[in-house]
Short mmCIF file of C-alpha atoms in Angstrom, two decimals:
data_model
loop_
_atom_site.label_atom_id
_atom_site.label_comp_id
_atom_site.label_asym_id
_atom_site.label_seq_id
_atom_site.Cartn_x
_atom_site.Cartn_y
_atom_site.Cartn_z
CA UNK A 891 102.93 101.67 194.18
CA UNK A 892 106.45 100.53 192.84
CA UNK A 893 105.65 97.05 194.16
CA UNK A 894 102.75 97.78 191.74
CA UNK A 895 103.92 98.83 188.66
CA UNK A 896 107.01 96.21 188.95
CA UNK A 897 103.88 93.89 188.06
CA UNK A 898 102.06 95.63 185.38
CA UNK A 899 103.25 94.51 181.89
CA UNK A 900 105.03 96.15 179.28
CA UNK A 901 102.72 95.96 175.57
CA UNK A 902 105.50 93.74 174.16
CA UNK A 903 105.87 91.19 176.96
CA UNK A 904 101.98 90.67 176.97
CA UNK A 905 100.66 87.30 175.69
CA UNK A 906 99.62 86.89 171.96
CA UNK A 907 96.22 88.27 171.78
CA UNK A 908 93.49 85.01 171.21
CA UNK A 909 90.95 85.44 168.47
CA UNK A 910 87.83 86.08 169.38
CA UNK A 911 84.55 83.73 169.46
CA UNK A 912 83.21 85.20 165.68
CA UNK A 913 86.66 83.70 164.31
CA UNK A 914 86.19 80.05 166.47
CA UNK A 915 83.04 79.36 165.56
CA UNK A 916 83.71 80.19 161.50
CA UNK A 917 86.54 78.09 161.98
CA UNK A 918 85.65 74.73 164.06
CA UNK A 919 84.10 72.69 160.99
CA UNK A 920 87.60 73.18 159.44
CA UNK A 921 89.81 72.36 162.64
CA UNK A 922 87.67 69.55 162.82
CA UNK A 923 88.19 67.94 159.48
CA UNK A 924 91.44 68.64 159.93
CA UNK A 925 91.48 66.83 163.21
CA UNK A 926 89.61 63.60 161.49
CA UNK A 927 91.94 63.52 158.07
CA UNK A 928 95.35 63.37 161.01
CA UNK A 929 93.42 60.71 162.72
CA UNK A 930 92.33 58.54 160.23
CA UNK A 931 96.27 59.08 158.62
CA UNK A 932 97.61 57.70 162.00
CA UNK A 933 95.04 54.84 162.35
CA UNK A 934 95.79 53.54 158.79
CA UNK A 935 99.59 53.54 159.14
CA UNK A 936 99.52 51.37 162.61
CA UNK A 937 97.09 49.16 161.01
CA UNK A 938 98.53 48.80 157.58
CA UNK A 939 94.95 50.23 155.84
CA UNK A 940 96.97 52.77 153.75
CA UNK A 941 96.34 53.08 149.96
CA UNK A 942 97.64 49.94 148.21
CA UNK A 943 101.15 50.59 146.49
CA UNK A 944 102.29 49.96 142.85
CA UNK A 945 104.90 47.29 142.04
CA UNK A 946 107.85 48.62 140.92
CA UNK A 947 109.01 47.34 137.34
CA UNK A 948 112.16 45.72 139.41
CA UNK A 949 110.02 44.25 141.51
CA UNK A 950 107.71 42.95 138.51
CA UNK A 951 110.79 41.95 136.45
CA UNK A 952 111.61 39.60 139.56
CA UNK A 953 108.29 38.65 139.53
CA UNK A 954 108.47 37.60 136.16
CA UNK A 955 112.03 35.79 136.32
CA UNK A 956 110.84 33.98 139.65
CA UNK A 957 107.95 32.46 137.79
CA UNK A 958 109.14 30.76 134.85
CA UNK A 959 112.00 28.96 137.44
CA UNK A 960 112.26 25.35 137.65
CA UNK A 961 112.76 25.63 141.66
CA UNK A 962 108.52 25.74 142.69
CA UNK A 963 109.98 27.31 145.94
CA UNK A 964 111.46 30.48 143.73
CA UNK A 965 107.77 30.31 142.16
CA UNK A 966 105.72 30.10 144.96
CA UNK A 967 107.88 33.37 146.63
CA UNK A 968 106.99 35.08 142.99
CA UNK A 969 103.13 34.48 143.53
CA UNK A 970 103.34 35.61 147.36
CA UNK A 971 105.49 38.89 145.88
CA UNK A 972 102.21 39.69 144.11
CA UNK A 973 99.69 39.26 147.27
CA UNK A 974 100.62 41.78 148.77
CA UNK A 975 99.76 44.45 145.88
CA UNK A 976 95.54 44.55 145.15
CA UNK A 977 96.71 46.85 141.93
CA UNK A 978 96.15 46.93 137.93
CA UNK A 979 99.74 46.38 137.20
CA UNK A 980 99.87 43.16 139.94
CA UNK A 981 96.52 41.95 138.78
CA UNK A 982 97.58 41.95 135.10
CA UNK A 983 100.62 40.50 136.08
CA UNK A 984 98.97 37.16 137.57
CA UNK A 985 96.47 37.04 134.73
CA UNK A 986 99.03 37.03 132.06
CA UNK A 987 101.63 35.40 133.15
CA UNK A 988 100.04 33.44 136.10
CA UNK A 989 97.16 32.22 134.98
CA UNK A 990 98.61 31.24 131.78
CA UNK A 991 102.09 29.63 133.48
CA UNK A 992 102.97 25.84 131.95
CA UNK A 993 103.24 25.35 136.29
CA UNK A 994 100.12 24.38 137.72
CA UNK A 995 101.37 25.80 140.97
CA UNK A 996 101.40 29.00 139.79
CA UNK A 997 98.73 28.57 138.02
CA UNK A 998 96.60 27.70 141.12
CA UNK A 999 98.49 30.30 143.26
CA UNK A 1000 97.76 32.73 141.17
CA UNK A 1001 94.10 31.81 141.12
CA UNK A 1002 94.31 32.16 144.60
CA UNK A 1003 95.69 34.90 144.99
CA UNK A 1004 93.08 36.56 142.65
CA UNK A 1005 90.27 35.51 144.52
CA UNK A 1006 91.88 37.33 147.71
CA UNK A 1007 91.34 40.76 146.23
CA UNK A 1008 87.72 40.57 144.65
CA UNK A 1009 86.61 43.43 146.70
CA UNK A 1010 88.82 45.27 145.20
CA UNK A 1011 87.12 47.20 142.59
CA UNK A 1012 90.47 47.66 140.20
CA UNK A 1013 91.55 44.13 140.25
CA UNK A 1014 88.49 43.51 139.07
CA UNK A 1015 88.41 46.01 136.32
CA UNK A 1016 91.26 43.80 135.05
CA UNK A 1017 89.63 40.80 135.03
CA UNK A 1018 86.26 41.74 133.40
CA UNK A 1019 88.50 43.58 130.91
CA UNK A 1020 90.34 40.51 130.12
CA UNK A 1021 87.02 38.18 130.43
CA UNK A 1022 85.67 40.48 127.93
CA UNK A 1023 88.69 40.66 125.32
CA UNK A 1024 88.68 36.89 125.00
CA UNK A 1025 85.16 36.17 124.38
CA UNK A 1026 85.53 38.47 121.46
CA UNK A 1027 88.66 36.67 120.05
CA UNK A 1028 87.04 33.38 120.85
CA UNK A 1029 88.44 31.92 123.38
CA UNK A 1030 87.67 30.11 126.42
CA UNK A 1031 90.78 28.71 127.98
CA UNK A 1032 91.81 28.07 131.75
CA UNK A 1033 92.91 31.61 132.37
CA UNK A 1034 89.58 32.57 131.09
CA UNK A 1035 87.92 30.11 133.44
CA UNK A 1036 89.71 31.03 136.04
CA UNK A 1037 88.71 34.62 135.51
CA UNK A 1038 85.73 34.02 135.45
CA UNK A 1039 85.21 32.13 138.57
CA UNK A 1040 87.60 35.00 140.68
CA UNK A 1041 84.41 37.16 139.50
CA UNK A 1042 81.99 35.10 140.64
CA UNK A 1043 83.02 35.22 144.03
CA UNK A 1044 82.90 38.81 144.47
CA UNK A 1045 80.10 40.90 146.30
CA UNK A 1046 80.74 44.31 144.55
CA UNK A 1047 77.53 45.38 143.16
CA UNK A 1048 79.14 46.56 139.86
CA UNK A 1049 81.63 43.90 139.48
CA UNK A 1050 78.38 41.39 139.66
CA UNK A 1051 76.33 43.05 137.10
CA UNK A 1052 79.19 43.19 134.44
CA UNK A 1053 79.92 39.65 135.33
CA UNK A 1054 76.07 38.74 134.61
CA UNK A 1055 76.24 40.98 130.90
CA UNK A 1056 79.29 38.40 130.52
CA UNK A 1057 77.82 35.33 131.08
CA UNK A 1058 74.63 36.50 129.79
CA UNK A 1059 76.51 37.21 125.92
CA UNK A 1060 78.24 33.90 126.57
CA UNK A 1061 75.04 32.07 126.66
CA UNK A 1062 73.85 33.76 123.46
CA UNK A 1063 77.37 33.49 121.72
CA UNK A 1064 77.65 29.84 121.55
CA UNK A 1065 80.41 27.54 120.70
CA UNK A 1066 83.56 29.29 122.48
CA UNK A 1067 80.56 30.97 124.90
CA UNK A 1068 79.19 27.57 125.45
CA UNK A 1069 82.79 26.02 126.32
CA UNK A 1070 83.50 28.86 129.14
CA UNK A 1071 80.42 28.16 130.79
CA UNK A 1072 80.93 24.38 131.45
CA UNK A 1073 84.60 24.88 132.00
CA UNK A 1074 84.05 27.79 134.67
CA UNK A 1075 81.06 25.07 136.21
CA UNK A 1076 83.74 22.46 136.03
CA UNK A 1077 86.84 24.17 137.56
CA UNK A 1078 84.50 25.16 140.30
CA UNK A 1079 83.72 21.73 141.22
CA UNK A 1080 87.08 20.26 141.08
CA UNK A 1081 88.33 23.42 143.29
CA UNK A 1082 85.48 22.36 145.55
CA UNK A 1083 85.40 24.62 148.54
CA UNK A 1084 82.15 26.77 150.38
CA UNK A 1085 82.91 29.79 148.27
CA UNK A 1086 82.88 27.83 144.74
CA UNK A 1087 79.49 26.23 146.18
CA UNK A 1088 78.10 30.04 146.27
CA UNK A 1089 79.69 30.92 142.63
CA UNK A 1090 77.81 27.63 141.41
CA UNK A 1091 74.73 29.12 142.90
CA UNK A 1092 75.20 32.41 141.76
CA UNK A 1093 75.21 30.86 138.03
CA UNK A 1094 72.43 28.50 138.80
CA UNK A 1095 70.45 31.53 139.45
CA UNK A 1096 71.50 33.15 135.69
CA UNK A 1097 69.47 33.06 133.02
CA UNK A 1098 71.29 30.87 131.21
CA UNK A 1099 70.73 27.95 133.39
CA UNK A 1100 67.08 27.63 132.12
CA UNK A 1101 68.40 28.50 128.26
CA UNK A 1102 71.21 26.15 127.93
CA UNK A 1103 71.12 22.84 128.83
CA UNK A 1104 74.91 22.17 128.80
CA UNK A 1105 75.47 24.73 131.79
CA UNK A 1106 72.98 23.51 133.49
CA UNK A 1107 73.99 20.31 133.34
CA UNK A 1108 77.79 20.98 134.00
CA UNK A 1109 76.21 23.37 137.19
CA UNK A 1110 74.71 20.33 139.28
CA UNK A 1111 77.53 18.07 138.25
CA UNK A 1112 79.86 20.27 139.83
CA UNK A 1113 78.03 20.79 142.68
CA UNK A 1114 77.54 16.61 143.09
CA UNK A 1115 81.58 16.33 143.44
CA UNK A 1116 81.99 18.34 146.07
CA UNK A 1117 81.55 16.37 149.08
CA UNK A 1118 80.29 19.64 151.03
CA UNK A 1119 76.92 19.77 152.78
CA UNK A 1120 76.35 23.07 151.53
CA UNK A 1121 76.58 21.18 148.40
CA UNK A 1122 73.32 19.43 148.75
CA UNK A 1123 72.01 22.47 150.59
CA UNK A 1124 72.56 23.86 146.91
CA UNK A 1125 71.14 21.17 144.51
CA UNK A 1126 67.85 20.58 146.65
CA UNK A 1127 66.20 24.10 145.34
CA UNK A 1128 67.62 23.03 141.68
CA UNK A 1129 65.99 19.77 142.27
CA UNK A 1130 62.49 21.41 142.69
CA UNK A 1131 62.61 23.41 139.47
CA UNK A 1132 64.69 21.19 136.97
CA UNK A 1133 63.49 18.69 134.70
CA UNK A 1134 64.62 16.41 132.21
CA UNK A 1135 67.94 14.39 132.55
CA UNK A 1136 69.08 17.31 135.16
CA UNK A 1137 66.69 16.10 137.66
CA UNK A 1138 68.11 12.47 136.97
CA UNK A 1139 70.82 13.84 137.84
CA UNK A 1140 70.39 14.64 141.03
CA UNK A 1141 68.38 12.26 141.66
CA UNK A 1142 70.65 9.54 141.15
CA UNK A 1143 73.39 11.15 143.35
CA UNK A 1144 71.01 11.64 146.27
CA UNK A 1145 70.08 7.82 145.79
CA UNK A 1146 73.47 6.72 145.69
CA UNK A 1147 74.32 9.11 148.75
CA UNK A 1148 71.53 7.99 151.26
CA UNK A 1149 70.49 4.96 149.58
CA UNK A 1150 66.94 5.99 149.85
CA UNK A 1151 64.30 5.08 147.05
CA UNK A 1152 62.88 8.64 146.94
CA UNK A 1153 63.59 8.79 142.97
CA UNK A 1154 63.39 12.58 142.12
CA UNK A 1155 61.17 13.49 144.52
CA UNK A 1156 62.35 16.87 145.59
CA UNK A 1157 59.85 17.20 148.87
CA UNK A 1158 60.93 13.87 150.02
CA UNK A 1159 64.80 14.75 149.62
CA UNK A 1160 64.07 17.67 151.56
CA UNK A 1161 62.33 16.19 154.30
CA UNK A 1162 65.19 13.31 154.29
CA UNK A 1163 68.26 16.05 154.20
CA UNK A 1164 66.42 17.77 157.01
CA UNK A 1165 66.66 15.14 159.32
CA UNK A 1166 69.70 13.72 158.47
CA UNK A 1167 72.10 16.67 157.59
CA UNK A 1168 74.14 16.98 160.52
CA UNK A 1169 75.19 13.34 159.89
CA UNK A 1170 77.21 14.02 156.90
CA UNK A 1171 80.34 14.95 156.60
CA UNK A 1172 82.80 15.34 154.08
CA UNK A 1173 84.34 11.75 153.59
CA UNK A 1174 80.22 10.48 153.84
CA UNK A 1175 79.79 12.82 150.97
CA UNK A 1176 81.71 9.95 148.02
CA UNK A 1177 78.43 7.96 146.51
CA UNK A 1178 78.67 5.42 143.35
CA UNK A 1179 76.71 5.28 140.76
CA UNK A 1180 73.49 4.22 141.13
CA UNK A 1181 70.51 3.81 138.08
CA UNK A 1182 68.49 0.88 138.67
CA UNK A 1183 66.11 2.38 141.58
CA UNK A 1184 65.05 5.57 139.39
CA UNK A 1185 63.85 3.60 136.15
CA UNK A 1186 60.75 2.32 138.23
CA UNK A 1187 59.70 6.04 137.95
CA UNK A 1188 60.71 6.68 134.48
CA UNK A 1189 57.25 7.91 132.89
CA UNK A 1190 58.35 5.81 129.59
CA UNK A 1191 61.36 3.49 129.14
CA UNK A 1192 62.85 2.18 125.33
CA UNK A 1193 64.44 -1.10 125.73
CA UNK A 1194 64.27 -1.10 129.65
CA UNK A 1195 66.22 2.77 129.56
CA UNK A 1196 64.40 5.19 131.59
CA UNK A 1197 63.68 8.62 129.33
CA UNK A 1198 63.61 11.12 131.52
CA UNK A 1199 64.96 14.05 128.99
CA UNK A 1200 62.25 16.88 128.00
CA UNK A 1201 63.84 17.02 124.59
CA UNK A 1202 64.58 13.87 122.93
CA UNK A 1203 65.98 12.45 119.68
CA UNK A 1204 65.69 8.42 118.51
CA UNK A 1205 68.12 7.10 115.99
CA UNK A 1206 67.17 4.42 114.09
CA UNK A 1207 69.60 1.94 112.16
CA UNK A 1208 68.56 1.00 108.73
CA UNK A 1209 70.99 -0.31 106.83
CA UNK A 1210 71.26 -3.66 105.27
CA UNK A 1211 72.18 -5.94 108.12
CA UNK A 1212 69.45 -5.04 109.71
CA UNK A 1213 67.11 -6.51 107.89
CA UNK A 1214 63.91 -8.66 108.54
CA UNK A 1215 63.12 -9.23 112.26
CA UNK A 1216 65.98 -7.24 113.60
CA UNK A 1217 64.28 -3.93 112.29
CA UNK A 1218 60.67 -5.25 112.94
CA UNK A 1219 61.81 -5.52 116.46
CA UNK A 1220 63.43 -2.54 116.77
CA UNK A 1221 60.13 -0.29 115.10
CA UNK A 1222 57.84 -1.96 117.85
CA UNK A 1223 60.23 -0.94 120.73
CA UNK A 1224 60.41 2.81 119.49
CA UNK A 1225 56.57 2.54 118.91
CA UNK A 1226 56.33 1.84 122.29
CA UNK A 1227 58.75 4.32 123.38
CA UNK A 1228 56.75 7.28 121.37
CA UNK A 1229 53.63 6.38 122.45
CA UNK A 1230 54.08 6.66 125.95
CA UNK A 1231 56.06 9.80 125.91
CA UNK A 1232 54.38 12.75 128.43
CA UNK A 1233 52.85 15.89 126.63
CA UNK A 1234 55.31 18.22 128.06
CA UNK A 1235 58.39 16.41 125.84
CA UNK A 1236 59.77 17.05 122.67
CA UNK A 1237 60.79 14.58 120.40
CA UNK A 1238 62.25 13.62 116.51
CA UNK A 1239 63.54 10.50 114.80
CA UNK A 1240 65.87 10.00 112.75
CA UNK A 1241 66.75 6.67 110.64
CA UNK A 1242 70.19 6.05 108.91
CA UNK A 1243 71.60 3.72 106.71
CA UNK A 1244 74.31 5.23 103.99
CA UNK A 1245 72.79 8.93 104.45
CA UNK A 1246 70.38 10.15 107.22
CA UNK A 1247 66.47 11.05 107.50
CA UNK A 1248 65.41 13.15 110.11
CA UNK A 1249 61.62 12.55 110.38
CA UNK A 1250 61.32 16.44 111.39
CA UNK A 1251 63.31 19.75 110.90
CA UNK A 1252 62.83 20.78 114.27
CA UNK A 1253 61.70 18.39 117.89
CA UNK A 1254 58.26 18.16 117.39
CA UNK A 1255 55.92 18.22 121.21
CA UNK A 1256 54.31 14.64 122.54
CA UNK A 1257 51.00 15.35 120.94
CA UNK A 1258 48.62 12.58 119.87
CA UNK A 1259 48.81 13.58 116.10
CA UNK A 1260 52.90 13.93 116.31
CA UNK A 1261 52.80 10.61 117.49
CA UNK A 1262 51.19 9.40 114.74
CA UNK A 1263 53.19 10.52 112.43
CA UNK A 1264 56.16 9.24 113.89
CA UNK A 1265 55.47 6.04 114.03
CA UNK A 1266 53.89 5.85 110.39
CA UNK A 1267 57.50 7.80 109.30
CA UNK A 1268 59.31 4.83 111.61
CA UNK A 1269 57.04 1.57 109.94
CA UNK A 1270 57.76 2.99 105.89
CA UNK A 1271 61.60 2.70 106.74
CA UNK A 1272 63.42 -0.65 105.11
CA UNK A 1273 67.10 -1.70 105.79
CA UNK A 1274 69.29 -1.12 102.84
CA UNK A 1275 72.72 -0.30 102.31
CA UNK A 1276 75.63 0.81 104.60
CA UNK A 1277 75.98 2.22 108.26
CA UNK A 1278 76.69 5.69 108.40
CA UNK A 1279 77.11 5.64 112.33
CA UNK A 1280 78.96 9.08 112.98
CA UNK A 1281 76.95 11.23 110.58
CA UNK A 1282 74.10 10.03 112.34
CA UNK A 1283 74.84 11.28 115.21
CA UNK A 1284 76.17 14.12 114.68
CA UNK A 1285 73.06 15.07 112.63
CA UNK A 1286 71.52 14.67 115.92
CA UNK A 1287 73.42 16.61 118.09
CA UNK A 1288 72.89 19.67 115.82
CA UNK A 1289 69.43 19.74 117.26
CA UNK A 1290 69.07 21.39 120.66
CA UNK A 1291 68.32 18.06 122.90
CA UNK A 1292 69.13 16.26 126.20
CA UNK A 1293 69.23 12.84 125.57
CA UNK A 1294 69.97 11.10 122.48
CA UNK A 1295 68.90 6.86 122.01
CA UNK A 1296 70.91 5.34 119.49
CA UNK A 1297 69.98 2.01 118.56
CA UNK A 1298 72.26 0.22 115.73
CA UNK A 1299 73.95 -3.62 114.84
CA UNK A 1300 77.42 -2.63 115.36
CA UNK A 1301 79.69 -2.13 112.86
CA UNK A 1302 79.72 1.27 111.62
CA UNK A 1303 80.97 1.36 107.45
CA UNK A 1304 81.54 4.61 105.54
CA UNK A 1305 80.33 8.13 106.19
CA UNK A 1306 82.47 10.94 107.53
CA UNK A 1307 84.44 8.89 110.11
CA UNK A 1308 84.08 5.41 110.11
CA UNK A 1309 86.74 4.06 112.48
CA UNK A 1310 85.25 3.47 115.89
CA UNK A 1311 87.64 4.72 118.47
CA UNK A 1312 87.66 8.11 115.87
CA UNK A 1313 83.68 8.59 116.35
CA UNK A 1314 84.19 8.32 119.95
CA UNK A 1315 86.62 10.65 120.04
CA UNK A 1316 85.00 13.21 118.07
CA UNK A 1317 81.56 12.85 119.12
CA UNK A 1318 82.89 13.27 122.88
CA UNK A 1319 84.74 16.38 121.91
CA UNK A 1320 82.03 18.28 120.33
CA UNK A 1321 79.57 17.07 123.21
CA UNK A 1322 82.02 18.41 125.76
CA UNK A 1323 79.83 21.46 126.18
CA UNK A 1324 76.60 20.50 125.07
CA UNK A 1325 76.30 17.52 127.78
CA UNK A 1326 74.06 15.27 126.02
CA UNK A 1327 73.23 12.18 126.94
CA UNK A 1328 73.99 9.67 124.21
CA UNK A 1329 72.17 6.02 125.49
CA UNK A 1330 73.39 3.21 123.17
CA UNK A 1331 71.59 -0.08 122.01
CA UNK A 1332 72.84 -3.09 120.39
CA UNK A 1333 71.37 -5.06 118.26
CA UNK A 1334 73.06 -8.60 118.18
CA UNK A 1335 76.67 -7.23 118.29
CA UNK A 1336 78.42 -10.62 119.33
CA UNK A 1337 79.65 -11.18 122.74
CA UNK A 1338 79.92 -8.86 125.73
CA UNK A 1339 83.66 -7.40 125.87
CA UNK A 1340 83.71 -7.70 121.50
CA UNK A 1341 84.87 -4.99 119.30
CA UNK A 1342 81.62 -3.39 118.74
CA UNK A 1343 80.38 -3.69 121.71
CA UNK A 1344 83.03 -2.36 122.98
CA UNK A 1345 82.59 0.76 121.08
CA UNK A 1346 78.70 1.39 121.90
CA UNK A 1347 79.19 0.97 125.69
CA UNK A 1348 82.21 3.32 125.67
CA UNK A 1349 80.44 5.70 123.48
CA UNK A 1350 77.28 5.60 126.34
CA UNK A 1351 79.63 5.72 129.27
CA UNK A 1352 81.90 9.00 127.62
CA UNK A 1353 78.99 10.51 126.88
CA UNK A 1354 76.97 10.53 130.34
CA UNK A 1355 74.42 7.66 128.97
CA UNK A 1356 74.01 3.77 129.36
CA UNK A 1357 74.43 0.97 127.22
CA UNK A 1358 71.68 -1.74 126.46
CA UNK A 1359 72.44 -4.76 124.59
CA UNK A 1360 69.42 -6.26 122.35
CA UNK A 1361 69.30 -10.01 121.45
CA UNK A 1362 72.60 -12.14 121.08
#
């Protein structure tokens, strides 16, 4: 009995009461979250998954100094600073003051570095913000570019449909609108890797690709200097549903590329690329220029040039030196031209001399009766007085066309720019987004190599066209 009792328990040396089961079971979803939120803690600390941290304004202010240093070693540790915060503040940070830097390496870095955090939803928030801002103040300059194509490359579903309302009221604004489009298109092909192949697709794929002819154009040039297969795995489905001097284009580089006569024949390119993709690789991917083989399947040709746009314009010199059988042979070549033009393109004329006179308002379609018209409008012109060469053109790049013929003598004299070199110059820069072809012929303007010569086949070649001379 003592041995007994020495063994029973006194009420304060017992162990703690458990709670019961009632308690437990009330209790396990909460144990259990609790368990999970501990876990998930401890996972994201070893693997370094925790919540992205804020730059300090010390660190920034380093940032900052780092950048603008003349030692590109203290400016490429700057840019690396940055990578590893996906944050507003960082992302602002390398928009403003990277993307904007007088260093290209920064510049680039920063681009870089951008395009390492577009699955981050707040970076991006930045950038659209910032994409945004400067289409409304009109302007479209690298940083904006650059922008643009970090956006492109991200998979976000929100961050893809505000980057589609932004392109979408580029395309519509014009102008500045116009200029980011081709720019974007153009940085991406001189970056030139497999994710700026996918961002030239994803804008291929826009709406604005069949409503401006400029990005579209800009789109498969891009994607024919980057010696990528993916590249051509790109153009082939533009090839099938382009027209006009876009599906020259392509046409030509896949010529030049395989040396194949397939013209723009987009199931034969297929069936070639099919059997002879794995053969390519990057340093097979560098064709020249090749036109000859495609004019054979030009459906109409002035002076020997193939026309292959859908919206055309003819410019017709009329001024005094071109007079008697100079301008009788130039109205039975554009006769020619007009008559054979397909029903699907639209076309105008317009003949200059010291002012200029559009036969229509608007491009008029290929129809039999338009036809007519044009050519009686081309036979009542006569050659008198001076060459108004600029305002010519110009007059025809206000209309909304591919591919521009300009036939003249030479010598432009008066009008709004006169000097040669000065028309090139300007007509290049306001056909920088536009993308027109401008084709050039020359009437009897004195040896090959001569001033004015000279001028039309460097006005052609700056302006994606080619150069024909006519006569002497």
């Amino acid at each position: 009995m003592n041995c007994l009792r020495s063994r029973v328990c006194t009420p304060d040396q017992r162990s703690p009461r458990l709670p019961n089961r009632r308690w437990l079971c009330g209790a396990l979803p909460q144990l259990c979250a609790i368990g999970w939120l501990a876990i998930s803690l401890l996972y994201a600390r070893s693997t370094g998954a925790a919540e992205p941290q804020e730059p300090s304004r010390a660190v920034l202010r380093t940032v900052l100094r780092q950048m603008a240093s003349s030692k590109p070693e203290r400016r490429e540790e700057a840019v690396a600073k940055l990578e590893q915060y996906k944050t507003a503040p960082a992302a602002r940070m390398l928009v403003e003051r990277g993307l904007t830097s007088p260093f290209e390496d920064v510049r680039h870095g920063s681009y870089r570095t951008l395009l390492a955090d577009t699955e981050s939803e707040e970076v991006c928030d930045v950038l659209i913000d910032h994409a945004q801002k400067a289409l409304r103040k009109g302007t479209a300059d690298w940083s904006t570019c650059g922008i643009v194509a970090v956006l492109l490359d991200s998979k976000l579903e929100p961050v893809e449909e505000a980057v589609n309302e932004l392109l979408d009221k580029a395309a519509r604004q014009g102008g500045v609108g116009w200029e980011l489009l081709v720019n974007v298109a153009d940085e991406l092909g001189m970056e030139g890797d497999d994710r700026c192949v996918k961002s030239l697709v994803k804008l291929s794929e826009q709406p604005l690709f069949d409503g401006f002819f400029g990005a579209r154009r800009a789109i498969v040039q891009a994607l024919t200097r980057i010696e990528r297969p993916e590249a051509i795995d790109a153009l082939l489905p533009i090839l099938r549903r382009a027209k006009g001097e876009v599906r020259l284009d392509i046409g030509r580089y896949l010529t030049a590329l395989s040396g194949k006569q397939h013209g723009v024949d987009a199931a034969r390119w297929e069936s070639w690329w099919k059997d002879n993709r794995d053969k390519f690789t990057s340093r097979a991917l560098r064709p020249a220029p090749v036109y000859g083989p495609l004019y054979a399947a030009a459906p109409s040709r002035y002076y020997g040039l193939p026309i292959y746009g859908q919206r055309v314009v003819f410019v017709l010199d009329t001024s005094g030196s071109m007079s008697g059988l100079r301008l009788a042979a130039a109205q039975a070549e554009l006769l020619q031209a007009i008559a054979s033009l397909p029903a699907d393109v639209s076309f105008n004329v317009l003949s200059f001399n010291q002012g200029v006179f559009p036969w229509r308002a608007q491009l008029a379609p290929a129809s039999p009766a338009n036809k007519a018209e044009a050519a009686a409008f081309v036979m009542a012109q006569h050659a008198l007085g001076a060459t108004w060469s600029y305002d010519a053109l110009d007059a025809a790049l206000s209309f909304d066309v591919e591919s521009i013929y300009f036939l003249t003598d030479g010598e432009p004299c008066g009008g709004t720019i006169s000097n040669p070199v000065a028309i090139i110059g300007a007509l290049t820069q306001q056909n920088h987004a536009r993308r027109v072809t401008i084709n050039c012929i020359g009437v009897d303007v004195g040896p090959a190599g001569g001033v004015f010569d000279a001028f039309l086949r460097t006005l052609s070649l700056s302006n994606y066209g080619d150069y024909r001379r006519a006569g002497g």
